[in-house]
Every structure is written in C-alpha cells, then in structure tokens.
PDB file of C-alpha atoms in Angstrom:
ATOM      1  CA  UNK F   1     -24.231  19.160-132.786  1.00 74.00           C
ATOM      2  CA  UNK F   2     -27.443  17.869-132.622  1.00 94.00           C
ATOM      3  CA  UNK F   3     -31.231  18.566-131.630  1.00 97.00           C
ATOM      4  CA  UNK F   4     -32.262  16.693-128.612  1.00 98.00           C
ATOM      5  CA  UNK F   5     -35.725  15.362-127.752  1.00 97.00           C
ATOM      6  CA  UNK F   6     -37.913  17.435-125.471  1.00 98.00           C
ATOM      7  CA  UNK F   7     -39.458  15.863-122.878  1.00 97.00           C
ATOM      8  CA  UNK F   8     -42.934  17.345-122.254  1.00 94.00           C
ATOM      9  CA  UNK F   9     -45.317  17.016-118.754  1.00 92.00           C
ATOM     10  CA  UNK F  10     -45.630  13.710-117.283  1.00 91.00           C
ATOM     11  CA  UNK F  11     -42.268  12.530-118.026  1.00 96.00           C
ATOM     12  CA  UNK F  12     -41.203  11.779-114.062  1.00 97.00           C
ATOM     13  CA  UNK F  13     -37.960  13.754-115.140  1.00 97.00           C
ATOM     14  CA  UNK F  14     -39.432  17.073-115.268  1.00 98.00           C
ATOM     15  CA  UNK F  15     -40.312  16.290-111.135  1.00 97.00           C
ATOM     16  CA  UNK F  16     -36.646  15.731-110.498  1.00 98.00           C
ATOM     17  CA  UNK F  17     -34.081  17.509-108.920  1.00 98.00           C
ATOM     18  CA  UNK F  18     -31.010  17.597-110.394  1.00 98.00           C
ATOM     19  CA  UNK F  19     -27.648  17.203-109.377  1.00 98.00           C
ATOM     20  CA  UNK F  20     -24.311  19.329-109.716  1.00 99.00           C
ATOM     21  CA  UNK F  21     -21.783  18.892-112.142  1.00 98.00           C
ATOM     22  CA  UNK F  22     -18.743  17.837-110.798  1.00 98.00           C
ATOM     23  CA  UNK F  23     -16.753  16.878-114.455  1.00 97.00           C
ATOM     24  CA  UNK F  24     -16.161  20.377-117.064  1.00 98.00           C
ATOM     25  CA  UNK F  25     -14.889  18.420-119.896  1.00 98.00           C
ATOM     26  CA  UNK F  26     -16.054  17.241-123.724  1.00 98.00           C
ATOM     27  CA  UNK F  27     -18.881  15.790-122.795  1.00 98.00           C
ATOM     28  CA  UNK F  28     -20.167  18.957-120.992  1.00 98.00           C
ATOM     29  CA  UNK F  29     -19.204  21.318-123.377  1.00 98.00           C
ATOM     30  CA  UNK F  30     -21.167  18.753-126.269  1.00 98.00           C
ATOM     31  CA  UNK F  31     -24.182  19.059-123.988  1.00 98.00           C
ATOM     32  CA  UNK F  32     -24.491  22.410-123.568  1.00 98.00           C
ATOM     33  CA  UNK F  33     -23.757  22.980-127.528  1.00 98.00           C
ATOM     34  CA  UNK F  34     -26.832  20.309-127.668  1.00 98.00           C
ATOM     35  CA  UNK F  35     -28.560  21.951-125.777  1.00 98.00           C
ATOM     36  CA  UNK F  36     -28.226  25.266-127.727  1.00 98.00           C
ATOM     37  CA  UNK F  37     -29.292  24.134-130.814  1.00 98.00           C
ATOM     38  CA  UNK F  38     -32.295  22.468-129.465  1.00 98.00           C
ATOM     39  CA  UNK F  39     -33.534  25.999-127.727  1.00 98.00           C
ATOM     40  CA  UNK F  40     -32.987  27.504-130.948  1.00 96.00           C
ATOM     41  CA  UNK F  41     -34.562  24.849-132.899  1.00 96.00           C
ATOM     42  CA  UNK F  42     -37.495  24.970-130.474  1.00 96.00           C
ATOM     43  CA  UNK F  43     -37.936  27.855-130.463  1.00 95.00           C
ATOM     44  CA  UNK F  44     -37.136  29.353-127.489  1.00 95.00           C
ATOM     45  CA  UNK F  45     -35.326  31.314-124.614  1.00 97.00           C
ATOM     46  CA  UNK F  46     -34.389  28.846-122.237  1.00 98.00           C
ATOM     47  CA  UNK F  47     -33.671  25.021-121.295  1.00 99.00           C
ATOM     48  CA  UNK F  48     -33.153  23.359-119.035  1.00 99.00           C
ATOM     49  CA  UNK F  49     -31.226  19.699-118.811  1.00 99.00           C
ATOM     50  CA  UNK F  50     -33.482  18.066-117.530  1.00 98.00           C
ATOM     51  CA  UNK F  51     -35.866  19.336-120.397  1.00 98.00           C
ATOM     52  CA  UNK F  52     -33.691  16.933-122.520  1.00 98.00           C
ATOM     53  CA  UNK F  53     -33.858  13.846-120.415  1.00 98.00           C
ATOM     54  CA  UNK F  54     -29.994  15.120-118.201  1.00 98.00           C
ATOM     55  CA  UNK F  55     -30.375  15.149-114.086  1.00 98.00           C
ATOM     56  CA  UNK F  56     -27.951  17.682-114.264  1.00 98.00           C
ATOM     57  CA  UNK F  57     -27.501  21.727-113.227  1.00 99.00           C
ATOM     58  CA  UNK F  58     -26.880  22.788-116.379  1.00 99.00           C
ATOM     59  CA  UNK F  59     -29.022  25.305-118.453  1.00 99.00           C
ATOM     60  CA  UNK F  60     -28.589  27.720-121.669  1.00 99.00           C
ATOM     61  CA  UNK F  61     -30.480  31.054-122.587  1.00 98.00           C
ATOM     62  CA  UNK F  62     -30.684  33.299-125.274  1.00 96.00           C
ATOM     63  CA  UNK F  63     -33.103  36.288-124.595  1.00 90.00           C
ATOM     64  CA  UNK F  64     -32.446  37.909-128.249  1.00 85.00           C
ATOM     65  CA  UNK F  65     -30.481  40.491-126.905  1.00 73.00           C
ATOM     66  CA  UNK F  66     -26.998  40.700-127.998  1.00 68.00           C
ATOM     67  CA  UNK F  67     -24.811  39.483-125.397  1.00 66.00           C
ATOM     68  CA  UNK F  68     -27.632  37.944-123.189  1.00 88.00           C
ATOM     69  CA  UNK F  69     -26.881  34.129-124.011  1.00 93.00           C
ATOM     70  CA  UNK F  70     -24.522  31.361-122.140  1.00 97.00           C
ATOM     71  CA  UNK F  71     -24.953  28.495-120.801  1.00 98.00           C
ATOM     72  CA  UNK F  72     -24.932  28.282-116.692  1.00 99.00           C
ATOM     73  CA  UNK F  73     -23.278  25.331-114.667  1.00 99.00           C
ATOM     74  CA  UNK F  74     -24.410  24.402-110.975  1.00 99.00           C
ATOM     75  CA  UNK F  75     -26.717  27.778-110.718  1.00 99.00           C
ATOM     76  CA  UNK F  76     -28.252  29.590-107.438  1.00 99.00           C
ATOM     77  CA  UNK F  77     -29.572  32.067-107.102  1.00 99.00           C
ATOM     78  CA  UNK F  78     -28.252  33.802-104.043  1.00 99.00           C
ATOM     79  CA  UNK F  79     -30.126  37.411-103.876  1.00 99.00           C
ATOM     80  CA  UNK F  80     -34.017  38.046-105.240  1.00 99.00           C
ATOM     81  CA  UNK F  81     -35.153  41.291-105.266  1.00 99.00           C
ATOM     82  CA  UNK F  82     -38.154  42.150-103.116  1.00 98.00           C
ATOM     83  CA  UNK F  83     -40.052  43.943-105.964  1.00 99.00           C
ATOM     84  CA  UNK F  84     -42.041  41.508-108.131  1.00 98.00           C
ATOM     85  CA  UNK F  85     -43.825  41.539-111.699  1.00 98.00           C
ATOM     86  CA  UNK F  86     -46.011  39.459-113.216  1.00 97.00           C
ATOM     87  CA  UNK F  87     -45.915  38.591-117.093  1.00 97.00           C
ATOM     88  CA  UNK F  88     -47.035  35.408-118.860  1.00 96.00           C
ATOM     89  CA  UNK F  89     -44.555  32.332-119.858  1.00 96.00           C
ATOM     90  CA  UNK F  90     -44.646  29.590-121.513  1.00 95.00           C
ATOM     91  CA  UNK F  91     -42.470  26.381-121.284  1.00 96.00           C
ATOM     92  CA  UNK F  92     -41.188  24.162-124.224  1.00 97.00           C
ATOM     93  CA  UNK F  93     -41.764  21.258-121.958  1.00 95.00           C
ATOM     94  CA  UNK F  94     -45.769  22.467-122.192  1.00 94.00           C
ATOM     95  CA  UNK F  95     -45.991  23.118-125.542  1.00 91.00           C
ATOM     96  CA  UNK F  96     -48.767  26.125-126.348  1.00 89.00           C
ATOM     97  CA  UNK F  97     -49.717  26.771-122.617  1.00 90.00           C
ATOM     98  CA  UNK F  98     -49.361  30.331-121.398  1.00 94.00           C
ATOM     99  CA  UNK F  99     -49.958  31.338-118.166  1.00 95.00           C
ATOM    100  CA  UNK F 100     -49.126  34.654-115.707  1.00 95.00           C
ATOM    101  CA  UNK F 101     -46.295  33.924-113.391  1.00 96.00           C
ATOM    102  CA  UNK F 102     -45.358  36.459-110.305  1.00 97.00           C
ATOM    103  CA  UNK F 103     -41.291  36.583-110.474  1.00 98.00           C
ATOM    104  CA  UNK F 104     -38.726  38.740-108.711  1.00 99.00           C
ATOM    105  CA  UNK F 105     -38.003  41.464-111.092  1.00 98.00           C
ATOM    106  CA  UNK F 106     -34.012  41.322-110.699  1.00 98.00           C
ATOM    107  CA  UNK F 107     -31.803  38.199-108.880  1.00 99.00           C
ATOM    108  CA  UNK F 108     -28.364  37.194-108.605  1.00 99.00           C
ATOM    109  CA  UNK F 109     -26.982  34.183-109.698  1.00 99.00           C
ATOM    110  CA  UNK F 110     -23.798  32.187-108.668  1.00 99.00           C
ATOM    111  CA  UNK F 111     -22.791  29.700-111.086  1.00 99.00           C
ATOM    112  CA  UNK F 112     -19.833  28.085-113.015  1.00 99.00           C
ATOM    113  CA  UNK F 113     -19.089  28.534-116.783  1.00 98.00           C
ATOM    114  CA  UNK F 114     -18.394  25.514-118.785  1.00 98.00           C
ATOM    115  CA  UNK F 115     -14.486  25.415-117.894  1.00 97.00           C
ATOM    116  CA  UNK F 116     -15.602  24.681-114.268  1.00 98.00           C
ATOM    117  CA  UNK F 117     -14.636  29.190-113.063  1.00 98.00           C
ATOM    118  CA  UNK F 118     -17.222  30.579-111.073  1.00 99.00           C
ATOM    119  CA  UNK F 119     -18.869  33.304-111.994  1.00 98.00           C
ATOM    120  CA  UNK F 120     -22.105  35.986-111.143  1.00 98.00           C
ATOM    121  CA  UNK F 121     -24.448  37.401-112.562  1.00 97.00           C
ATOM    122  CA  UNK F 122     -26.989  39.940-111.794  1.00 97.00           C
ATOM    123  CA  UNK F 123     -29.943  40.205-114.233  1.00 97.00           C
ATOM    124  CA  UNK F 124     -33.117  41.866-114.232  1.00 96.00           C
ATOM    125  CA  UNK F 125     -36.242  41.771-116.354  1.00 95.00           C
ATOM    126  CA  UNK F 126     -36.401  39.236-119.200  1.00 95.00           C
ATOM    127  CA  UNK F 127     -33.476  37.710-118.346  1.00 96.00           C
ATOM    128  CA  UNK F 128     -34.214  37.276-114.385  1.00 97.00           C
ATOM    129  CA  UNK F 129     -37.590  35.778-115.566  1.00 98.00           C
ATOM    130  CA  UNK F 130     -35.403  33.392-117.913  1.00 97.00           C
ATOM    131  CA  UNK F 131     -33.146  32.391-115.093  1.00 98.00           C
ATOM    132  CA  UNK F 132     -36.079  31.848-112.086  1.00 99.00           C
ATOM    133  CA  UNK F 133     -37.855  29.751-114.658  1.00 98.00           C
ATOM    134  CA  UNK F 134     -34.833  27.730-115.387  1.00 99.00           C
ATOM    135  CA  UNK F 135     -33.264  27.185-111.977  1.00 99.00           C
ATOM    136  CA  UNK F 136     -36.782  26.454-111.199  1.00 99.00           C
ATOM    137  CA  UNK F 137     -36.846  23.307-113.942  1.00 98.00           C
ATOM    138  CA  UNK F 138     -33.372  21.977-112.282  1.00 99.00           C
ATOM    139  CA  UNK F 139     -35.727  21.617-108.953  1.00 99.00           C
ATOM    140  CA  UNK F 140     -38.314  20.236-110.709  1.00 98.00           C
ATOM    141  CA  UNK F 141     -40.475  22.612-110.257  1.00 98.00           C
ATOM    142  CA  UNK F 142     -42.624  23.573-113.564  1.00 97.00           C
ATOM    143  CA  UNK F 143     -44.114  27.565-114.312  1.00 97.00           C
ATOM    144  CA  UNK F 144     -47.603  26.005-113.818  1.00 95.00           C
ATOM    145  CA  UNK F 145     -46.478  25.258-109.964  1.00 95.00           C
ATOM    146  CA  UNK F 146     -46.154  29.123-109.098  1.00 95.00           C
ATOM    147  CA  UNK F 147     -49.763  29.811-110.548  1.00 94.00           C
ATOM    148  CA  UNK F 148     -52.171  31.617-107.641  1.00 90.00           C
ATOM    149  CA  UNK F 149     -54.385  28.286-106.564  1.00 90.00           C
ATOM    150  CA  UNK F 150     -57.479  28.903-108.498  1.00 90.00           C
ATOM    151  CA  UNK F 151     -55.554  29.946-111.700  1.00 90.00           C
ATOM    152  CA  UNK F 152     -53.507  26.197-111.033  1.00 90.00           C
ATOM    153  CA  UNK F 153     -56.226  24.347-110.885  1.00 91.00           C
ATOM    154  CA  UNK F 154     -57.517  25.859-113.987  1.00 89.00           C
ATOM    155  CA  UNK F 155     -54.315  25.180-116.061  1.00 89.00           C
ATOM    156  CA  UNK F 156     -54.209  21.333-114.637  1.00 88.00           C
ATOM    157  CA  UNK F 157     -57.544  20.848-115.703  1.00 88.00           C
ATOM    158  CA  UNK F 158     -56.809  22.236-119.350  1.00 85.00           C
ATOM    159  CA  UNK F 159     -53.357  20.015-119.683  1.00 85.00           C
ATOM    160  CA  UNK F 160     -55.410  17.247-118.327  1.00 84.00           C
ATOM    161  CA  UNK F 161     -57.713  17.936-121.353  1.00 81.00           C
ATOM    162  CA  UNK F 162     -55.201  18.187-123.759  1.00 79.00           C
ATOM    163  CA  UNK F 163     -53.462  15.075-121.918  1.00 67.00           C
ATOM    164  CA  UNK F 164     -50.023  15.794-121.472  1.00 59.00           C
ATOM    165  CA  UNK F 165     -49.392  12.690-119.782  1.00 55.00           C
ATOM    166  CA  UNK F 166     -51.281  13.000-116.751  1.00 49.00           C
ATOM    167  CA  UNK F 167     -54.443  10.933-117.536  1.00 42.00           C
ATOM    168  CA  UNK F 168     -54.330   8.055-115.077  1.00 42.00           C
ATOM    169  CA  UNK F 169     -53.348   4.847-116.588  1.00 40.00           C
ATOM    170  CA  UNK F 170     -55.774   2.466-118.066  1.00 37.00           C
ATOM    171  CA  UNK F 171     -56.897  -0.428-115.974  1.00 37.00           C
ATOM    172  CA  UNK F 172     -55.991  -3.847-117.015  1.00 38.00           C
ATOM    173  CA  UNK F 173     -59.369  -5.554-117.113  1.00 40.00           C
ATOM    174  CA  UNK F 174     -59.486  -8.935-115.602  1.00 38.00           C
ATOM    175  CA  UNK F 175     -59.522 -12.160-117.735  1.00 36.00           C
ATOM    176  CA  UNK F 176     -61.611 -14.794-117.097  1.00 37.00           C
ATOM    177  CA  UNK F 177     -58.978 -17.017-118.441  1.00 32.00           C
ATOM    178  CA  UNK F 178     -57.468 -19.268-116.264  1.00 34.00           C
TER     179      UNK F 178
END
C-alpha cells in the first residue's frame, strides 16, 4: 500500500474526464487499496482517481459510518431525487476551501465492484453528497463549479489569492541579446 500524491487546482487533470475501466485485475485492486489509504491519510471521505493523477472511473468513500465505505468502478448515477439540500463541502484537491453546494438529497448509482459485477446502490444524505461530488470529479467537474454565480466568482477570486495554480504564467521578457 501506499499514499499517493494529491493533485490540487490547476493541475489540467482535475478538468478531465475520465474513462471506464475495462481491466478488474491486480493492478485495479492495488489502486483502489492506494487510493484508500490516501483518503484516510488525507483526511477525508472521498477520492476520486483522477485526484491522484488516474483518468480513470474509479473512486473510494468512507463516510464514518459502519458499512458506508467501498470503492466504485465505472459509476452513474442513473436516478436523482427531485428534493435538494444544501450543506457545505470541501475537496482534498482544494485544500481548506469550504463552500455551500445544492445536491440531490438521495440518487442511485450503477456501478461495478472491483471483480468487474455490477452492482446499485441507492444512498441518501451524506453519502449521496459523497457520491455527486465524486462522480462529479470523474467529469471533471470541481464543487466550486456548482456554486450560485456570485458565490463562484467569490471563491475563484479567493483561490486565485491563495494561488492554487491559476495565476497566469509569467511572461518571458524579451532579451536584447542577439
């Protein structure tokens, strides 16, 4: 086992969607054990592959209660409930930055386990938040995304301040050397 490196905002990964899993073997199953240990390290409740630097559909969770942790292959979420809730997340890929997020209060999610069988899963509360925000990271789409406009612009502006990445690159300065 072993802790992987989190990749944090303006690392293009983040922005990418990932792809399905097609192989359920060692290398997989080492992943997702990986991948475990770094949430746990972290801490936190959730992550996401490509949180670790792996275009893949792969994510684990652990919401403290007993019985409410796995790892999810090739997720979707195929029913969202109509009633909504917000609460405030954070993301270990935004270290310290809280924000209120509006989230279906219940989905369902089809998926595969780690030997390849499908399975689904309907969650609500915690957990539903924990999948929506996960799914959301394998379509590279970050909690700060589904912030009302005003409240977005407000959180880009702080991470811009804290720069997480996103300052624009220094200009070269031209040489008078020839």
């Amino acid at each position: 086992m072993a802790i992987l490196t989190i990749r944090t905002l303006g690392d293009p990964i983040l922005r990418s969607k990932a792809t399905p899993v097609t192989a359920f073997d060692d290398d997989l199953a080492q992943l997702a054990s990986d991948m475990h240990e770094t949430m746990h390290a972290a801490p936190g409740v959730g992550l996401a592959a490509s949180q670790v630097g792996r275009l893949v559909r792969v994510f684990v969770y652990d919401s403290g209660d007993e019985g409410e942790r796995g790892t999810l292959v090739n997720p979707e979420i195929v029913w969202a409930s109509e009633e909504t809730e917000e609460a405030e997340e954070g993301c270990l890929s935004l270290p310290g930055t809280y924000y209120p997020v509006t989230r279906a209060i219940a989905v369902k999610v089809r998926a595969q386990e780690l030997s390849g069988a499908p399975i689904e899963k309907e969650v609500e509360g915690f957990l539903a938040r924990i999948f929506q925000h996960e799914i959301d990271h394998l379509d590279g789409i970050l909690f700060i995304d589904r912030l009302a406009p005003e409240l977005r612009k407000e959180a880009m502006k702080a991470l811009r301040d804290q720069d997480f990445g996103m300052s624009p690159p220094p200009r070269a300065k031209a040489s008078k050397t020839l």
